[in-house]
mmCIF file of C-alpha atoms in Angstrom:
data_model
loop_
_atom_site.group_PDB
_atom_site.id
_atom_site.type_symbol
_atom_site.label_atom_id
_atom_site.label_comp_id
_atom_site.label_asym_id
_atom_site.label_seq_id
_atom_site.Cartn_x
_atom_site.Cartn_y
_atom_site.Cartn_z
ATOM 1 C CA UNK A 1 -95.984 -34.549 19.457
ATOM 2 C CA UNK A 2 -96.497 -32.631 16.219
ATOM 3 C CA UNK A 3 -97.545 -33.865 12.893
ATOM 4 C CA UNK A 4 -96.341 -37.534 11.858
ATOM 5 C CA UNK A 5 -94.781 -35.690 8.848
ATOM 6 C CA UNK A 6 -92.638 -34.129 11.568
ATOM 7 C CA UNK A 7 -91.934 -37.246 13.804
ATOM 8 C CA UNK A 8 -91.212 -39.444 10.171
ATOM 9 C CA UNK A 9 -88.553 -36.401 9.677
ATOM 10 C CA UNK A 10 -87.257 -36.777 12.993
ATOM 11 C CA UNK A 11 -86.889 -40.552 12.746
ATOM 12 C CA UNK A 12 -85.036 -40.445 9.770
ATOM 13 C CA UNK A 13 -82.999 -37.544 10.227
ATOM 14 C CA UNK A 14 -81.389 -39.676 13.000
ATOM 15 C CA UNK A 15 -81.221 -42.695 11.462
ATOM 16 C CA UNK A 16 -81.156 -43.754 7.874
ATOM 17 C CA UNK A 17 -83.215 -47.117 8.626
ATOM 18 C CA UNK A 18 -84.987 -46.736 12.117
ATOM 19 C CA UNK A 19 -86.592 -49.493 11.979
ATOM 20 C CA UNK A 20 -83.918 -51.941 10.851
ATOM 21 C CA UNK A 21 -85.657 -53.210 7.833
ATOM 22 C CA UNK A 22 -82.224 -54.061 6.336
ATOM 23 C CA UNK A 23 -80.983 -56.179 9.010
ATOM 24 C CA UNK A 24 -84.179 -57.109 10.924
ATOM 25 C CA UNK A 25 -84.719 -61.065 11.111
ATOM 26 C CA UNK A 26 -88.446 -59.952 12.141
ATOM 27 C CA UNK A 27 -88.790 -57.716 8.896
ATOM 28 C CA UNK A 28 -86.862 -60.221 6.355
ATOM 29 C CA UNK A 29 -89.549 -63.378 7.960
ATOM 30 C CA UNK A 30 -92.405 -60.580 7.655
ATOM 31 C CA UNK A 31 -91.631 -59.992 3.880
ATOM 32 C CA UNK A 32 -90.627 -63.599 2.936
ATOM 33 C CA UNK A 33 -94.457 -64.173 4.487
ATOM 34 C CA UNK A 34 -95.800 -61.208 2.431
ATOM 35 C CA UNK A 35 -94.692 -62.795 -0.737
ATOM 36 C CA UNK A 36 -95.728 -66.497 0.015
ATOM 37 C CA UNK A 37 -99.180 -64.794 0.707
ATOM 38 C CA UNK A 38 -99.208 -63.603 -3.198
ATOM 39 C CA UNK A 39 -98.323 -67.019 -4.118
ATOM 40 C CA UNK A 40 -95.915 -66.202 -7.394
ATOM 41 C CA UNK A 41 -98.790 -64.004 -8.844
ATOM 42 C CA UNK A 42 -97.695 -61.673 -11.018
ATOM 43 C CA UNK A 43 -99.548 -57.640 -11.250
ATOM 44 C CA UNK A 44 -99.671 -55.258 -13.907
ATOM 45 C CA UNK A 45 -99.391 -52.291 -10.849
ATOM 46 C CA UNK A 46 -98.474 -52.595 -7.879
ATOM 47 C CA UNK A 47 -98.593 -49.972 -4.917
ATOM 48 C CA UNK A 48 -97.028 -49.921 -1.369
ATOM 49 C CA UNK A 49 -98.115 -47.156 1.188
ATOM 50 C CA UNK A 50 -95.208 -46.578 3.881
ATOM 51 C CA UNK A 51 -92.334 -48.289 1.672
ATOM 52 C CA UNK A 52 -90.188 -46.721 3.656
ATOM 53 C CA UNK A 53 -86.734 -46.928 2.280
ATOM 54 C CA UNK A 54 -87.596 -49.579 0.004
ATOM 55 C CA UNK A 55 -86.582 -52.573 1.430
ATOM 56 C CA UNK A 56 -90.258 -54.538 0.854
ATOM 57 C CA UNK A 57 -90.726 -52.751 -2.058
ATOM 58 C CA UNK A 58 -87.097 -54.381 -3.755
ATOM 59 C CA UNK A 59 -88.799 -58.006 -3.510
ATOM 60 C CA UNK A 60 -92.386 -56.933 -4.428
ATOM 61 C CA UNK A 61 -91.485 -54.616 -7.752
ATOM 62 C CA UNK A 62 -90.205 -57.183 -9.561
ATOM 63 C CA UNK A 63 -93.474 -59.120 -8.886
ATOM 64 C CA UNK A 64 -94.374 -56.540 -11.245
ATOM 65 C CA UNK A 65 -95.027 -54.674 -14.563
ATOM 66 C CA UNK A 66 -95.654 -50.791 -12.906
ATOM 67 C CA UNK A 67 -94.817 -49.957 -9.195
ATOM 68 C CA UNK A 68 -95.416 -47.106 -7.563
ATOM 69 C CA UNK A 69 -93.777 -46.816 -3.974
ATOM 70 C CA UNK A 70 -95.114 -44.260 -1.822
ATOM 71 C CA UNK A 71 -94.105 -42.884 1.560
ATOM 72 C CA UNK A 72 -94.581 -39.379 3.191
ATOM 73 C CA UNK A 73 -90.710 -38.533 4.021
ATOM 74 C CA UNK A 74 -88.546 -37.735 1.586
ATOM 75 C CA UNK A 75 -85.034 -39.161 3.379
ATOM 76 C CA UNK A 76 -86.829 -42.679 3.165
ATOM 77 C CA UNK A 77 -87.865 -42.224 -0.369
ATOM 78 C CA UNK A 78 -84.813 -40.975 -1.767
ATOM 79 C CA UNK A 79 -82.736 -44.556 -0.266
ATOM 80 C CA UNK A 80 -86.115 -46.301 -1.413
ATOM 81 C CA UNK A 81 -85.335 -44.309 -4.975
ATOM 82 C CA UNK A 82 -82.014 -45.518 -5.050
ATOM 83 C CA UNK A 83 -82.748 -48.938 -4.089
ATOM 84 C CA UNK A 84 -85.081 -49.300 -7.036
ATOM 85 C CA UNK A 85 -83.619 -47.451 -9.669
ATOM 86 C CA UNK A 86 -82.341 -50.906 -11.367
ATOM 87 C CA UNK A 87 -85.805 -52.300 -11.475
ATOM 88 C CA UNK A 88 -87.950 -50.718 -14.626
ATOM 89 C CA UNK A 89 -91.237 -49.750 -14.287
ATOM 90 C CA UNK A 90 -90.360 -48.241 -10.400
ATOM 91 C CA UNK A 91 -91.619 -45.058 -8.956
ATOM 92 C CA UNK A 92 -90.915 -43.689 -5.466
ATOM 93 C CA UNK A 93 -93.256 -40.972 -4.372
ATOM 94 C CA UNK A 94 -93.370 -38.362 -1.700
ATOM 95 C CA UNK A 95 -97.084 -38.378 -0.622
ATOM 96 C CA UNK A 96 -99.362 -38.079 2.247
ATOM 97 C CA UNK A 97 -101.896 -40.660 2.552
ATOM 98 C CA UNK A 98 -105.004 -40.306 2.539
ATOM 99 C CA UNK A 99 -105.296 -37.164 0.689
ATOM 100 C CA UNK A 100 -102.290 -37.155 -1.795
ATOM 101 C CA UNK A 101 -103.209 -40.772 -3.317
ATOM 102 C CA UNK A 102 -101.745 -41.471 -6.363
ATOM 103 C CA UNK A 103 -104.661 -42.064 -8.552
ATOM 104 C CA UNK A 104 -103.628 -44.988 -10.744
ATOM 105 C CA UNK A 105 -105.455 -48.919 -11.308
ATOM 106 C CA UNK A 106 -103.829 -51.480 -9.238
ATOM 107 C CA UNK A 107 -103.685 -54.996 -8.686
ATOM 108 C CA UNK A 108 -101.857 -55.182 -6.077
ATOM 109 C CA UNK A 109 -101.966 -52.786 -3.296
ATOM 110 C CA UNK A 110 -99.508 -53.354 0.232
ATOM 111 C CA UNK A 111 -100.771 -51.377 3.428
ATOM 112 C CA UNK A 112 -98.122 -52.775 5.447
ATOM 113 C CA UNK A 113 -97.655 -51.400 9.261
ATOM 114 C CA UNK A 114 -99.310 -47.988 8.294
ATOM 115 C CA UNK A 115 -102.612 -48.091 8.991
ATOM 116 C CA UNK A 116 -102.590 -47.300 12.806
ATOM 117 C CA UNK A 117 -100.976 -43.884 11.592
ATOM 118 C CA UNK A 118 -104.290 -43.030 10.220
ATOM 119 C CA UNK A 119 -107.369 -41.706 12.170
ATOM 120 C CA UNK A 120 -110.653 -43.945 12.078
ATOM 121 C CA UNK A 121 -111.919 -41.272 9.233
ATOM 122 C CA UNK A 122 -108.450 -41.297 7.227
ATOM 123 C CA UNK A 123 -108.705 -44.959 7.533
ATOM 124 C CA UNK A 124 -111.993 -44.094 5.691
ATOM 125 C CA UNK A 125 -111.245 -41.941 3.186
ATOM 126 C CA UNK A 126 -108.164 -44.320 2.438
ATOM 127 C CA UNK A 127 -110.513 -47.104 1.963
ATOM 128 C CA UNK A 128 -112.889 -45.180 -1.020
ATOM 129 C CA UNK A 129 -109.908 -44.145 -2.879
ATOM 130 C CA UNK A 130 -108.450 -47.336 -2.953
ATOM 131 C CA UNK A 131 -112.313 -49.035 -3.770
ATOM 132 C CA UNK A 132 -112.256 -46.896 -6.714
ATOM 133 C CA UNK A 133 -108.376 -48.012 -8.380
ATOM 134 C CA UNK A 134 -108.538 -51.250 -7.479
ATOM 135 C CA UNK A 135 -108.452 -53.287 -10.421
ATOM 136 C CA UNK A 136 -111.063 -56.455 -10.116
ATOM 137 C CA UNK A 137 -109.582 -59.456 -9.260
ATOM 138 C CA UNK A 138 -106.504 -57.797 -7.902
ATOM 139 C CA UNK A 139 -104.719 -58.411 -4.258
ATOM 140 C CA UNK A 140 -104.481 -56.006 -1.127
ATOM 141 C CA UNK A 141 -102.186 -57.135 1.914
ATOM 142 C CA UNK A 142 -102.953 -55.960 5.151
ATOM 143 C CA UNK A 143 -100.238 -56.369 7.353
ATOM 144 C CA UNK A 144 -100.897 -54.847 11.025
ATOM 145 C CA UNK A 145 -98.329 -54.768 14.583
ATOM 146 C CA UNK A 146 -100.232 -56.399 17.085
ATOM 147 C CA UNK A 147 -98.094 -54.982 20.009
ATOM 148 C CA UNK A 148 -98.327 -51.576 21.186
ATOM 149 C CA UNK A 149 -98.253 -49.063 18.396
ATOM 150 C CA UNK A 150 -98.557 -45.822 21.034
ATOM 151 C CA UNK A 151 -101.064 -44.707 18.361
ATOM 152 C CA UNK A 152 -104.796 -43.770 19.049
ATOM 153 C CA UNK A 153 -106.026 -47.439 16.796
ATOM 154 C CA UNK A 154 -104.386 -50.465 17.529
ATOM 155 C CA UNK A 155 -103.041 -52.837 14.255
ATOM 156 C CA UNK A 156 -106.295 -54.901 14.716
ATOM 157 C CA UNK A 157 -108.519 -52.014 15.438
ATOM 158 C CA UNK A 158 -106.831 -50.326 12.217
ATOM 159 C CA UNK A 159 -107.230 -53.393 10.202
ATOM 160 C CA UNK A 160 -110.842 -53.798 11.125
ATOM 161 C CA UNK A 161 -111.918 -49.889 10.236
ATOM 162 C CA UNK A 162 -110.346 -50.767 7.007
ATOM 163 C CA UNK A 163 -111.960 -54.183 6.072
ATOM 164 C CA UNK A 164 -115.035 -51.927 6.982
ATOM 165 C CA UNK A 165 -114.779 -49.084 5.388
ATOM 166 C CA UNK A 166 -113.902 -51.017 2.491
ATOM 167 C CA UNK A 167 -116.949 -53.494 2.310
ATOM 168 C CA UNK A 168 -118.856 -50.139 1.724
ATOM 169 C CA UNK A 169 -117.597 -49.693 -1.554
ATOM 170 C CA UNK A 170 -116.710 -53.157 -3.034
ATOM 171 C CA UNK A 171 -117.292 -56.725 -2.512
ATOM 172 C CA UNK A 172 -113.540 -58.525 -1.561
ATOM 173 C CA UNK A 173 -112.619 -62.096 0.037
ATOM 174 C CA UNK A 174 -110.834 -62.426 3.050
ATOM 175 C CA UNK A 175 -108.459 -64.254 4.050
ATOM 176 C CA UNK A 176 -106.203 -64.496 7.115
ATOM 177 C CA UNK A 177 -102.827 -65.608 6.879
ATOM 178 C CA UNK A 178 -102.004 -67.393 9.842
ATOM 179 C CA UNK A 179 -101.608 -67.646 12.692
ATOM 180 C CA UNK A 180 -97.802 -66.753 11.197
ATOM 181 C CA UNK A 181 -96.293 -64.892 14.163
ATOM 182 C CA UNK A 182 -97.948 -63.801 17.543
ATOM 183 C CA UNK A 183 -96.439 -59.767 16.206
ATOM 184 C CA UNK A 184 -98.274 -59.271 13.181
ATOM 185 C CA UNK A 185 -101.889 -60.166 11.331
ATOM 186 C CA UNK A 186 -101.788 -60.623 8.034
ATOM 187 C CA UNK A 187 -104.460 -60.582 5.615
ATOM 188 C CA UNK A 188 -105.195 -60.921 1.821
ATOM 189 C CA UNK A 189 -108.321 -59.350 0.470
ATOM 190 C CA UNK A 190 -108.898 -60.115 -3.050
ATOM 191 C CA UNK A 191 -111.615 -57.863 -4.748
ATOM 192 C CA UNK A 192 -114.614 -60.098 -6.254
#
């Protein structure tokens, strides 16, 4: 395989929602979870790596003042573009994570099924750049695949690196939401 810029490209060039996110009963429990976890809090920014085409990012934007969605092919973030474009204060960007982060102070921050994407290092460098925009106080969901993600880091190995890496930089509770379904961990660090 090439570059996961070119297998995202591939994906979506043959289907506009590969994943089923709009019709998935897995993906509408996941999110309805992802929202109890933030209990009604409301965020001045919010950020989701890997929105995708928007779908998650629809019921966590209005949660709040700024959000930025971000995702690294540009079929998925024009749908997630036109998804939002009714909701003020939304921005989808094109980026690739680690190394294109859009610099910005958040209070909430989603890493939802995209961390096993990253190498062990990216995971790392991921880690310090979110340490240093994450607003005090503020919320980061980890959401991680516990099946088979046919990628070098598993969704717990992934989530661990990042809890790691992350403890490095800044002191965070966490807590793990669960157990909610035998497919996915879920986890809400709140920085200290």
């Amino acid at each position: 395989m090439g570059t996961w810029r070119d297998h995202f490209e591939t994906l979506y060039r043959t289907s506009e929602d590969p994943w089923n996110y709009e019709t998935s009963i897995y993906e509408r429990e996941k999110y309805a979870e992802t929202l109890r976890c933030l209990g009604g809090r409301r965020y001045l920014h919010g950020i989701e790596i890997g929105c995708s085409i928007g779908v998650l990012s629809a019921d966590l934007a209005p949660l709040c003042q700024r959000f930025t969605g971000v995702d690294l092919n540009e079929r998925a973030a024009s749908r997630a573009r036109a998804r939002l474009s009714p909701l003020p204060g939304t921005e989808i960007v094109v980026a690739e994570i680690p190394g294109s982060w859009p610099a910005g102070r958040y209070d909430l921050i989603v890493l939802s099924e995209v961390l096993y994407f990253l190498s062990e290092d990216q995971i790392g460098m991921l880690a310090g750049k979110i340490a240093t925009d994450w607003l005090h106080q503020g919320d980061c969901v980890v959401v991680n695949w516990l099946g088979d993600t046919r990628t070098p880091l598993s969704g717990l190995e992934a989530s661990d690196a990042f809890r790691r890496a992350l403890a490095r930089h800044v002191s965070f509770t966490d807590r793990l939401r669960g157990p909610v379904s035998s497919d996915y961990e879920m986890r809400l660090l709140r920085r200290c």
